[in-house]
Coordinates of C-alpha atoms in Angstrom, one line a residue:
M19 CA 0.0 -0.1 0.0
T20 CA 1.5 3.5 -1.2
P21 CA 2.0 6.1 1.6
A22 CA -0.9 8.2 0.2
A23 CA -3.2 5.3 0.2
L24 CA -2.3 4.4 3.7
L25 CA -2.8 8.0 4.9
R26 CA -6.0 8.3 3.1
N27 CA -7.6 5.1 4.7
V28 CA -6.4 6.2 8.2
L29 CA -8.1 9.7 7.6
R30 CA -11.2 7.9 6.5
L31 CA -11.3 6.1 9.8
L32 CA -10.3 9.0 12.1
V33 CA -12.2 12.0 10.7
P34 CA -15.7 10.8 11.3
V35 CA -14.6 9.5 14.9
C36 CA -13.2 12.9 15.5
V37 CA -16.0 14.8 14.1
A38 CA -18.6 12.8 16.3
C39 CA -16.5 13.0 19.5
T40 CA -15.7 16.7 19.0
V41 CA -19.4 17.5 18.5
W42 CA -20.2 15.6 21.7
L43 CA -17.4 17.3 23.9
Y44 CA -18.2 20.8 22.7
L45 CA -22.1 20.3 23.0
Y46 CA -22.0 18.0 26.1
P47 CA -24.6 20.1 28.1
V48 CA -27.0 19.7 25.3
F49 CA -26.5 15.9 25.0
L50 CA -26.5 15.4 28.8
G51 CA -29.8 17.6 29.1
C52 CA -28.1 20.1 31.4
A53 CA -30.1 23.2 32.2
F54 CA -31.1 25.6 34.9
P55 CA -34.3 24.3 36.5
T56 CA -37.5 26.3 35.6
P57 CA -40.2 27.8 37.9
A58 CA -42.5 25.1 38.9
D59 CA -43.4 23.3 42.0
R60 CA -41.5 20.2 40.9
P61 CA -39.2 21.2 38.0
D62 CA -39.1 18.9 35.1
P63 CA -35.6 18.6 33.6
S64 CA -37.0 18.0 30.0
T65 CA -39.0 21.3 30.6
A66 CA -35.8 23.2 31.7
F67 CA -33.9 21.8 28.5
Q68 CA -36.6 22.9 26.3
S69 CA -36.6 26.4 27.8
T70 CA -33.0 26.8 27.4
L71 CA -33.1 25.4 23.8
R72 CA -35.8 28.1 23.1
Q73 CA -33.6 30.8 24.3
H74 CA -30.9 29.8 21.7
I75 CA -33.2 29.5 18.8
G76 CA -34.6 33.1 19.7
F77 CA -38.0 32.0 21.1
A78 CA -37.9 32.5 24.9
G79 CA -41.7 32.2 25.2
K80 CA -43.2 33.7 28.3
E81 CA -41.2 35.6 30.8
T82 CA -41.8 33.1 33.4
S83 CA -40.2 30.2 31.3
H84 CA -36.9 30.6 33.0
A85 CA -35.8 31.6 36.5
Q86 CA -34.8 35.3 37.1
F87 CA -31.8 34.4 39.1
R88 CA -29.5 31.5 37.6
L89 CA -26.3 30.9 39.4
L90 CA -23.5 28.9 37.9
A91 CA -21.6 27.3 41.0
L92 CA -18.2 25.9 40.4
G93 CA -16.2 24.2 43.3
D94 CA -12.6 23.8 44.0
P95 CA -10.7 24.0 40.8
Q96 CA -7.5 24.0 42.5
L97 CA -5.0 25.0 40.1
E98 CA -1.7 23.3 40.9
G99 CA 1.7 24.5 39.9
D100 CA 5.5 24.2 40.8
T101 CA 4.8 22.3 44.0
S102 CA 3.7 19.3 41.7
I103 CA 6.5 19.5 39.4
P104 CA 9.7 17.6 40.7
S105 CA 12.3 19.8 38.5
E106 CA 10.9 22.8 40.2
Y107 CA 11.7 22.1 43.7
R108 CA 15.0 20.0 43.4
D109 CA 17.6 19.3 40.8
V110 CA 16.4 16.4 38.9
F111 CA 19.8 15.0 37.9
S112 CA 21.5 15.6 41.1
H113 CA 22.4 12.0 41.6
I114 CA 24.5 11.7 38.5
K115 CA 26.2 14.8 39.6
D116 CA 26.9 13.2 42.8
V117 CA 28.4 10.2 41.1
W118 CA 30.8 12.4 39.2
R119 CA 31.9 14.1 42.5
H120 CA 32.4 10.9 44.0
I121 CA 34.6 9.3 41.1
T122 CA 36.7 12.5 41.0
F123 CA 37.4 12.6 44.7
Q124 CA 35.5 15.9 45.3
T125 CA 33.7 14.2 48.3
H126 CA 35.1 13.0 51.6
H127 CA 34.9 9.4 52.6
H128 CA 36.6 7.1 55.1
S129 CA 37.7 4.7 52.6
L130 CA 37.7 3.8 49.0
R131 CA 35.1 1.2 49.7
W132 CA 32.7 3.6 51.1
R133 CA 33.3 6.0 48.1
I134 CA 32.5 3.3 45.7
R135 CA 29.4 2.2 47.7
Q136 CA 28.0 5.8 47.8
A137 CA 28.9 6.2 44.1
L138 CA 26.8 3.1 43.2
H139 CA 23.9 4.1 45.5
D140 CA 23.8 7.4 43.6
L141 CA 24.1 5.8 40.3
V142 CA 21.1 3.5 41.2
D143 CA 19.2 6.6 42.3
F144 CA 19.9 8.4 38.9
Y145 CA 18.1 5.4 37.2
M146 CA 15.4 4.8 39.8
V147 CA 14.9 8.4 40.9
D148 CA 16.3 11.2 38.4
I149 CA 15.1 9.6 35.2
P150 CA 11.5 9.0 36.4
D151 CA 11.4 12.5 38.0
A152 CA 12.6 13.9 34.7
F153 CA 9.8 12.2 32.8
E154 CA 7.3 13.0 35.5
S155 CA 8.2 16.7 35.4
I156 CA 7.5 16.6 31.6
R157 CA 4.3 14.8 32.0
K158 CA 3.2 17.1 34.9
R159 CA 3.9 20.2 32.9
I160 CA 1.7 18.9 30.0
D161 CA -1.2 17.9 32.5
L162 CA -1.3 21.3 34.1
Y163 CA -1.5 22.9 30.7
G164 CA -4.2 20.6 29.7
N165 CA -5.9 20.8 33.0
D166 CA -6.1 24.6 32.7
Y167 CA -8.0 24.3 29.4
Y168 CA -10.2 21.3 30.8
L169 CA -11.6 23.6 33.4
A170 CA -11.9 26.4 30.9
H171 CA -14.1 24.2 28.7
I172 CA -16.5 23.4 31.5
Y173 CA -16.8 27.1 32.3
R174 CA -16.9 28.3 28.7
T175 CA -19.4 25.7 27.5
L176 CA -21.9 26.0 30.5
R177 CA -21.8 29.7 30.3
W178 CA -22.7 29.7 26.6
W179 CA -25.3 26.9 26.8
A180 CA -26.9 27.5 30.2
R181 CA -26.9 31.4 30.2
P182 CA -26.4 32.1 33.8
T183 CA -27.1 35.5 35.3
H184 CA -24.2 35.2 37.9
V185 CA -21.2 32.8 38.4
T186 CA -19.3 31.7 41.5
V187 CA -16.2 29.6 42.3
L188 CA -16.7 28.3 45.8
G189 CA -13.1 28.5 47.0
D190 CA -9.9 26.6 46.6
L191 CA -9.1 28.4 43.4
L192 CA -5.5 27.6 43.8
G193 CA -3.8 24.3 45.1
S194 CA -1.9 25.7 48.0
Q195 CA -1.8 28.5 50.5
W196 CA 2.0 28.0 51.1
I197 CA 3.2 29.0 47.7
T198 CA 5.5 32.1 47.2
N199 CA 4.1 35.4 45.9
E200 CA 5.7 34.9 42.4
E201 CA 4.0 31.3 42.1
F202 CA 0.8 32.9 43.3
A203 CA 1.0 35.5 40.7
R204 CA 1.6 32.8 38.0
R205 CA -1.4 30.8 39.1
S206 CA -3.6 33.8 39.2
W207 CA -2.7 34.7 35.7
R208 CA -3.6 31.1 34.5
F209 CA -6.8 31.3 36.4
W210 CA -8.0 34.6 34.6
N211 CA -6.3 33.9 31.2
R212 CA -6.7 30.1 30.7
S213 CA -9.3 28.3 33.0
F214 CA -11.7 31.5 33.3
A215 CA -10.8 33.5 30.3
G216 CA -13.3 36.3 29.8
G217 CA -14.3 36.4 33.6
E218 CA -13.4 39.3 35.8
R219 CA -13.3 40.0 39.4
V220 CA -16.2 41.8 41.2
P221 CA -14.9 45.4 41.7
D222 CA -14.2 46.6 45.1
D223 CA -16.8 49.4 44.9
V224 CA -19.5 47.0 44.0
A225 CA -18.5 44.6 46.8
A226 CA -20.3 46.3 49.5
D227 CA -20.2 46.1 53.3
P228 CA -23.8 45.3 55.0
N229 CA -25.6 48.4 55.8
N230 CA -29.3 49.4 56.7
E231 CA -28.9 52.2 54.1
Y232 CA -27.8 50.5 50.9
D233 CA -27.7 50.8 47.1
V234 CA -29.3 48.1 45.0
T235 CA -26.3 46.2 43.1
G236 CA -28.6 45.4 40.1
Y237 CA -32.0 44.4 38.8
L238 CA -33.2 40.9 38.0
G239 CA -35.8 40.3 35.2
S240 CA -36.1 44.0 34.2
S241 CA -38.8 44.8 31.9
D242 CA -36.6 47.1 30.3
Q243 CA -34.8 44.8 27.9
A244 CA -31.8 47.2 27.2
N245 CA -31.0 47.7 30.8
A246 CA -31.8 43.9 31.4
N247 CA -29.3 42.9 28.7
A248 CA -26.6 45.3 30.0
N249 CA -27.1 44.2 33.6
D250 CA -27.0 40.4 32.4
T251 CA -23.8 41.0 30.4
V252 CA -21.7 42.6 33.1
W253 CA -22.7 39.8 35.8
Q254 CA -22.1 37.0 33.4
R255 CA -18.6 38.1 33.0
R256 CA -18.0 38.8 36.8
I257 CA -17.0 35.8 39.0
I258 CA -17.9 35.8 42.7
N259 CA -14.9 34.2 44.1
I260 CA -14.8 32.6 47.7
A261 CA -11.7 32.3 49.6
G262 CA -10.8 28.7 50.3
N263 CA -8.2 27.2 52.7
H264 CA -5.8 26.5 49.8
D265 CA -6.1 30.2 48.9
V266 CA -5.6 31.9 52.2
G267 CA -5.3 29.1 54.9
Y268 CA -7.2 28.0 57.9
A269 CA -7.6 30.1 61.0
G270 CA -4.1 29.0 62.1
D271 CA -2.5 29.9 58.8
L272 CA -4.6 33.2 57.7
T273 CA -2.4 36.2 57.6
Y274 CA -2.8 39.8 56.5
E275 CA -0.3 39.0 53.5
R276 CA -2.1 35.7 52.3
L277 CA -5.6 37.6 52.6
S278 CA -4.3 40.8 50.9
R279 CA -2.9 39.0 48.0
F280 CA -5.9 36.9 47.4
E281 CA -8.3 40.0 47.5
A282 CA -5.9 41.9 45.1
A283 CA -6.2 39.1 42.6
F284 CA -9.7 37.7 43.0
G285 CA -11.7 40.2 44.9
K286 CA -12.9 40.9 48.5
A287 CA -13.2 37.9 50.8
A288 CA -16.4 39.2 52.6
Y289 CA -19.2 41.4 51.2
E290 CA -22.9 41.4 50.0
L291 CA -24.7 42.0 46.9
R292 CA -28.4 42.8 46.7
F293 CA -30.5 42.4 43.5
E294 CA -34.1 43.7 43.2
L295 CA -36.9 42.3 41.1
P296 CA -39.0 45.2 40.1
V297 CA -42.7 44.9 40.5
T298 CA -44.5 46.5 37.4
N299 CA -48.0 45.5 38.3
A300 CA -49.7 48.4 39.9
T301 CA -52.2 46.2 41.9
L302 CA -49.3 44.2 43.3
N303 CA -47.4 47.3 44.1
A304 CA -50.3 48.5 46.2
T305 CA -49.8 45.6 48.5
L306 CA -46.3 46.3 49.5
Y307 CA -45.3 47.4 52.9
N308 CA -45.2 51.2 53.3
A309 CA -44.9 52.7 56.8
A310 CA -47.2 55.6 55.8
T311 CA -49.7 54.1 53.5
N312 CA -49.8 50.2 54.2
P313 CA -48.2 49.5 57.5
D314 CA -49.9 46.3 58.2
S315 CA -48.4 44.6 55.1
T316 CA -45.6 42.0 55.4
R317 CA -44.7 42.2 51.7
L318 CA -41.5 43.8 50.7
V319 CA -40.2 44.5 47.2
P320 CA -38.7 41.1 46.0
E321 CA -35.0 41.1 46.5
L322 CA -32.2 38.5 46.4
R323 CA -29.3 39.0 48.8
I324 CA -25.9 37.4 48.0
V325 CA -23.8 37.2 51.1
V326 CA -20.0 36.2 50.6
V327 CA -18.6 34.8 53.9
N328 CA -14.8 34.2 54.6
D329 CA -15.6 31.2 57.0
M330 CA -11.9 30.2 57.1
N331 CA -11.5 31.9 60.6
L332 CA -14.9 31.4 62.1
D333 CA -13.6 28.7 64.4
T334 CA -10.8 29.2 67.0
P335 CA -8.2 29.5 67.9
A336 CA -6.9 31.8 65.1
L337 CA -3.4 32.9 64.4
I338 CA -4.4 36.6 64.1
T339 CA -7.5 37.5 66.2
D340 CA -7.9 40.9 64.6
L341 CA -8.8 39.0 61.4
Q342 CA -11.0 36.8 63.1
D343 CA -12.8 39.7 64.9
K344 CA -13.4 41.3 61.4
T345 CA -15.2 38.2 60.2
Y346 CA -17.3 38.0 63.3
S347 CA -18.2 41.8 62.9
F348 CA -19.1 41.1 59.3
V349 CA -21.3 38.4 60.2
N350 CA -23.0 40.4 62.8
D351 CA -23.6 43.2 60.3
V352 CA -25.2 40.7 58.0
I353 CA -27.6 39.7 60.7
N354 CA -28.4 43.4 62.0
T355 CA -29.1 44.5 58.3
A356 CA -31.4 41.7 57.4
S357 CA -35.1 42.1 57.0
A358 CA -37.3 41.0 60.0
V359 CA -38.2 37.3 59.7
E360 CA -41.9 38.3 59.8
F361 CA -41.6 39.9 56.3
Q362 CA -41.8 38.3 52.9
G363 CA -40.0 38.8 49.6
H364 CA -36.5 38.6 50.4
F365 CA -34.1 35.7 49.8
T366 CA -30.6 35.1 51.0
V367 CA -27.9 33.2 49.2
V368 CA -24.9 32.7 51.4
L369 CA -21.6 31.4 49.8
T370 CA -18.8 30.1 51.9
H371 CA -16.2 27.4 51.5
I372 CA -16.1 25.2 54.6
P373 CA -19.5 23.3 55.0
M374 CA -21.6 23.4 58.2
Y375 CA -21.4 20.7 60.8
K376 CA -22.9 17.3 60.3
Q377 CA -22.8 14.2 61.9
R378 CA -20.4 11.5 60.8
G379 CA -21.9 9.5 57.9
V380 CA -24.2 12.0 56.6
C381 CA -21.5 13.3 54.0
V382 CA -18.1 11.8 52.9
D383 CA -16.3 14.4 54.9
P384 CA -16.8 13.6 58.7
P385 CA -16.3 16.1 61.5
Y386 CA -12.5 16.7 62.0
F387 CA -10.1 19.3 63.4
D388 CA -6.3 19.5 63.7
F389 CA -4.2 22.1 65.4
H390 CA -1.0 23.7 65.1
S391 CA 1.6 23.2 68.1
A392 CA 2.0 25.8 70.7
E393 CA 5.2 26.8 69.1
E394 CA 3.5 27.4 65.7
G395 CA 0.6 29.5 67.3
G396 CA -1.8 26.7 68.3
G397 CA -4.3 27.7 65.6
V398 CA -6.6 25.6 63.4
R399 CA -4.5 23.8 60.9
E400 CA -7.2 21.7 59.2
Q401 CA -10.8 21.3 59.5
Y402 CA -13.3 19.2 57.3
Q403 CA -16.5 21.2 58.6
L404 CA -17.4 24.0 60.7
S405 CA -17.9 23.6 64.4
S406 CA -21.5 23.1 65.7
D407 CA -21.4 26.6 67.3
A408 CA -20.1 28.2 64.0
S409 CA -22.9 26.6 62.1
K410 CA -25.6 28.0 64.5
G411 CA -24.3 31.3 63.5
F412 CA -25.6 30.8 59.9
L413 CA -28.7 28.9 60.9
E414 CA -30.0 31.1 63.8
G415 CA -28.2 34.2 63.0
M416 CA -28.2 34.9 59.4
F417 CA -31.4 32.9 58.4
G418 CA -33.2 33.7 61.8
L419 CA -34.2 30.0 62.4
H420 CA -35.1 29.1 65.8
A421 CA -35.9 26.0 68.0
N422 CA -38.7 27.9 69.9
P423 CA -42.0 28.2 67.9
D424 CA -42.8 31.1 70.0
A425 CA -39.8 33.1 68.4
P426 CA -40.5 36.0 65.9
G427 CA -41.9 34.4 62.7
G428 CA -42.6 31.2 64.5
G429 CA -39.0 30.3 64.3
K430 CA -39.3 29.6 60.6
G431 CA -36.6 32.2 59.6
R432 CA -35.8 33.8 56.4
R433 CA -36.1 32.0 53.1
G434 CA -32.6 31.1 51.6
V435 CA -30.1 28.7 50.6
L436 CA -26.4 28.1 51.5
L437 CA -23.8 26.9 49.0
N438 CA -20.2 25.8 49.6
G439 CA -17.4 23.7 48.5
H440 CA -14.3 21.9 50.1
D441 CA -15.8 18.4 50.4
H442 CA -14.8 17.4 46.9
E443 CA -17.3 14.6 46.7
G444 CA -20.2 17.0 47.2
C445 CA -23.2 16.8 49.4
D446 CA -26.8 18.0 49.4
T447 CA -28.4 18.2 52.8
W448 CA -31.4 19.8 54.9
H449 CA -30.7 21.2 58.5
F450 CA -33.6 21.3 60.6
V451 CA -34.8 21.4 64.2
N452 CA -37.9 19.7 65.8
Q453 CA -39.9 22.3 67.5
T454 CA -42.7 19.6 68.4
D455 CA -40.6 17.3 70.7
D456 CA -41.0 17.3 74.6
K457 CA -37.7 19.1 75.2
E458 CA -37.2 22.7 76.3
P459 CA -36.4 25.0 73.2
G460 CA -32.8 25.4 74.7
D461 CA -32.2 21.7 74.7
R462 CA -33.2 21.2 71.3
T463 CA -30.5 20.4 68.8
W464 CA -30.2 20.7 65.0
D465 CA -30.3 17.6 62.9
V466 CA -29.4 17.0 59.4
L467 CA -30.5 14.5 56.5
R468 CA -29.5 14.0 52.9
W469 CA -31.7 16.1 50.7
E470 CA -33.2 13.1 49.1
E471 CA -33.8 11.5 52.5
A472 CA -35.4 14.6 53.8
Q473 CA -37.7 14.7 50.7
A474 CA -38.7 11.1 51.2
Q475 CA -39.6 11.8 54.6
E476 CA -41.4 14.9 53.7
V477 CA -39.4 17.0 56.5
P478 CA -39.0 20.2 54.3
G479 CA -42.1 22.2 54.9
R480 CA -43.3 20.0 57.5
A481 CA -45.1 22.1 60.4
G482 CA -42.7 22.7 63.4
H483 CA -39.7 21.8 61.6
P484 CA -38.0 24.9 60.2
G485 CA -34.8 24.1 58.2
L486 CA -32.4 25.3 55.5
R487 CA -31.0 23.5 52.6
E488 CA -27.0 23.4 52.4
I489 CA -25.6 22.5 48.9
T490 CA -22.0 21.5 48.7
V491 CA -21.2 21.5 45.2
R492 CA -19.1 18.7 44.0
S493 CA -15.6 19.6 42.7
M494 CA -15.0 20.7 39.2
M495 CA -11.7 18.9 39.2
A496 CA -11.3 16.1 36.7
Q497 CA -10.8 13.3 39.1
Y498 CA -14.2 14.2 40.6
G499 CA -15.9 14.3 37.2
G500 CA -15.8 17.9 36.1
N501 CA -18.9 19.0 37.9
A502 CA -20.9 22.3 37.8
G503 CA -23.9 23.4 40.0
L504 CA -26.8 25.0 38.4
L505 CA -29.0 26.9 41.0
S506 CA -32.2 28.6 39.9
A507 CA -34.3 31.1 42.0
W508 CA -37.7 32.7 40.9
F509 CA -40.3 34.7 42.5
D510 CA -43.8 33.4 43.2
E511 CA -46.2 36.4 43.1
E512 CA -49.1 34.2 44.5
T513 CA -47.2 33.4 47.9
W514 CA -44.9 36.2 47.6
E515 CA -41.9 34.1 48.2
W516 CA -38.8 33.0 46.4
K517 CA -38.5 29.4 45.4
Y518 CA -35.4 27.6 44.2
E519 CA -34.0 24.5 42.7
F520 CA -30.6 23.0 42.1
A521 CA -29.2 20.7 39.5
N522 CA -25.8 19.2 38.7
C523 CA -24.0 18.8 35.4
A524 CA -20.9 16.7 35.1
L525 CA -18.7 16.5 32.1
G526 CA -16.6 13.5 33.2
T527 CA -13.0 12.7 33.8
Q528 CA -10.2 14.5 31.7
Y529 CA -9.5 11.4 29.7
P530 CA -12.2 12.0 27.0
W531 CA -11.1 15.6 26.8
W532 CA -7.5 14.6 26.1
F533 CA -8.6 11.9 23.8
V534 CA -10.6 14.3 21.6
H535 CA -7.8 16.9 21.4
V536 CA -5.0 14.6 20.8
T537 CA -6.9 12.7 18.1
N538 CA -7.9 16.0 16.5
L539 CA -4.3 17.1 16.4
I540 CA -3.3 13.8 14.8
V541 CA -6.1 14.3 12.2
V542 CA -5.0 17.8 11.5
I543 CA -1.3 16.7 11.0
G544 CA -2.5 13.9 8.7
L545 CA -4.6 16.1 6.6
L546 CA -1.6 18.5 6.2
L547 CA 0.7 15.6 5.1
Y548 CA -1.9 14.3 2.7
G549 CA -2.2 17.9 1.2
V550 CA 1.6 17.9 0.8
L551 CA 1.6 14.5 -0.9
M552 CA -1.0 15.5 -3.3
A553 CA 0.9 18.7 -4.1
L554 CA 4.0 16.9 -4.7
S555 CA 2.2 14.4 -6.9
S556 CA 0.7 17.2 -9.1
A557 CA 4.3 18.7 -9.4
G558 CA 5.4 15.5 -11.0
Y559 CA 7.1 13.8 -8.1
D560 CA 6.7 10.0 -7.5
V561 CA 4.8 9.7 -4.1
D562 CA 3.6 6.2 -4.5
K563 CA 6.8 4.7 -3.2
W564 CA 7.9 4.5 0.4
P565 CA 11.4 6.0 1.1
A566 CA 14.1 3.3 0.7
F567 CA 15.1 3.6 4.4
M568 CA 11.5 2.4 5.3
V569 CA 11.7 -0.7 3.1
P570 CA 13.5 -3.8 4.3
A571 CA 16.4 -5.0 2.0
S572 CA 14.5 -8.4 1.4
A573 CA 11.4 -6.5 0.3
N574 CA 13.5 -4.6 -2.2
T575 CA 15.1 -7.8 -3.6
A576 CA 11.7 -9.4 -4.0
S577 CA 10.3 -6.2 -5.5
T578 CA 13.2 -6.2 -8.2
S579 CA 12.6 -10.0 -9.0
A580 CA 9.1 -9.5 -9.4
T581 CA 9.5 -6.7 -11.8
T582 CA 12.2 -8.5 -14.1
T583 CA 10.4 -9.8 -17.3
T584 CA 11.5 -13.5 -18.3
K585 CA 11.8 -13.8 -22.0
P586 CA 9.6 -16.6 -23.7
K587 CA 11.3 -19.7 -24.6
E588 CA 10.0 -19.3 -28.1
I589 CA 11.9 -16.0 -28.5
Q590 CA 15.1 -17.6 -27.0
E591 CA 15.0 -20.1 -29.8
N592 CA 14.4 -17.8 -32.7
G593 CA 16.2 -18.0 -35.8
N594 CA 19.0 -15.7 -35.0
G595 CA 20.1 -17.6 -32.0
N596 CA 20.8 -14.4 -30.0
G597 CA 17.7 -14.8 -27.7
E598 CA 16.1 -11.6 -29.2
A599 CA 12.8 -11.4 -31.2
A600 CA 13.6 -11.2 -34.9
A601 CA 10.6 -9.2 -35.6
A602 CA 8.6 -6.3 -33.8
A603 CA 4.9 -6.1 -33.7
P604 CA 3.4 -3.6 -36.1
S605 CA 2.4 -0.3 -34.6
N606 CA -1.4 -1.1 -35.5
G607 CA -1.3 -4.1 -33.1
H608 CA -2.4 -6.2 -36.1
A609 CA -6.0 -5.5 -35.6
N610 CA -6.3 -6.0 -39.3
G611 CA -5.1 -9.5 -39.2
H612 CA -1.9 -9.0 -41.3
E613 CA 1.0 -11.0 -40.7
A614 CA 4.7 -10.2 -40.2
K615 CA 7.3 -12.7 -40.9
N616 CA 11.1 -12.8 -40.1
G617 CA 13.4 -15.9 -39.8
G618 CA 11.5 -18.7 -38.1
V619 CA 9.0 -16.6 -36.2
H620 CA 5.8 -15.0 -37.5
I621 CA 3.1 -13.0 -35.6
T622 CA -0.5 -13.3 -36.5
N623 CA -3.1 -11.2 -34.7
G624 CA -0.6 -10.2 -32.0
V625 CA 0.4 -13.9 -31.2
L626 CA 4.0 -15.2 -31.6
K627 CA 4.1 -18.5 -33.4
K628 CA 7.0 -20.7 -35.0
T629 CA 7.0 -20.8 -38.7

């Protein structure tokens, strides 16, 4: 088979495979049916998919066909860097250099035997350590480069297809809090220019501190299409980044320097955003609370409040107590500036990194704490969850839930949801307290169930069981399946309350991503080579033969023998005795049946015969 034929056949096989795999990879949310849940008591994934599809084909249908607030939540990308590349933190070929130093007597040993022994040890380490580390360094550099664009593919594709109104990354943007400022800058550059290219940090003047007198950050579902499009565009670009333990450290590691470099690159670690849903119906507007004209109403202008909390130093002890005091002050300000629990129309979305406390066995990560030694400050070194007391700060403080049914609002608290990361496996839970048991309110404790289990037992919404849903978004890292959370929130004008639902969309591991792009690269190179071969053929070059160095000698010999023409015996025995044909065939091929004679041979109708 000629080179051109072989290449052509390979391309015939690979091109359809590449086209099919590439279409699937770049449209994976479409094939998987990923979409933000749509407004409904029980959202149907097929309805959500159809709603998203209608937006892409230019037919959005009714305004209520999609949620006013759509949050793309991404967990724990953890961009690694020099700490994972052996050649960056040690001389890869150090052992072979040590061998040279030993044999050239540049090192001191007690005897020649020890010198030879150490040289042999280092020589073995050269083969067993240095060479594998060199290959690992090359592999890891390629892996990091591909991982950046694997994460970028998730962000870019879902941002295009699902059309979120807001985007958040729930902590652990980078892979280590111990890296140098130079390495931090390199990873930050990769975050913004590769993995989340096109995104931008929330400006400091937009990230506001909690206050009773505040300016609305933006509007949701504006009837003014021009303003709505401008508002959607800017918040589709902005990324609400949450500080994680690998970004700034736990309470025992968190310093001013680590916090300041994070905030400079990714935005403030603690702030709030308030988005209002305008009420355009005059009849509904008349039902809103007004201290002068309608003081008995409990209806407020619909508003969605996003609270970004740095919960890395909520638990004690902390290395720097001033930073911890600022976190406590921020949490208290959030509580004091929230609407009273008796009012309706407000919805709170709290974004943190470390999940709240749960009993062992509810999620993959159990309760766990580890602390630095006294010499290192004694602060929190590692934790899988917040403590029970810190968790109550969210449940009873920010959301106003209470174990006492006689508390304001019946202890039902404010409507909302809490999202976080940290537990790479992800977990969806329902925190609640039973107000109907025989215990005193002060003795009642918070319980937690998996969301599916809580729904099966019909705990959410049950009388005397106020609760809150906590969604720990599964990591978007490749080894966890490249996940993305899709949180929808919409306003129900009949109940004058916000409703919400959550869905997960997983790309899968990195291997299909690598397969598609490597195969596509092979096909592109193959097409270019085939084009070169065709161009050379058109120019008169012989491209139907393999180069001589690629053909075995035996094959060349066989080919030469096969192409050698053996003369017929009849010709060898012709009249002139010299083994040559005595007469040539006429130029007309003897189609007319004439004969040509010479010596002892004649040709009739192109057939050689003896005379």
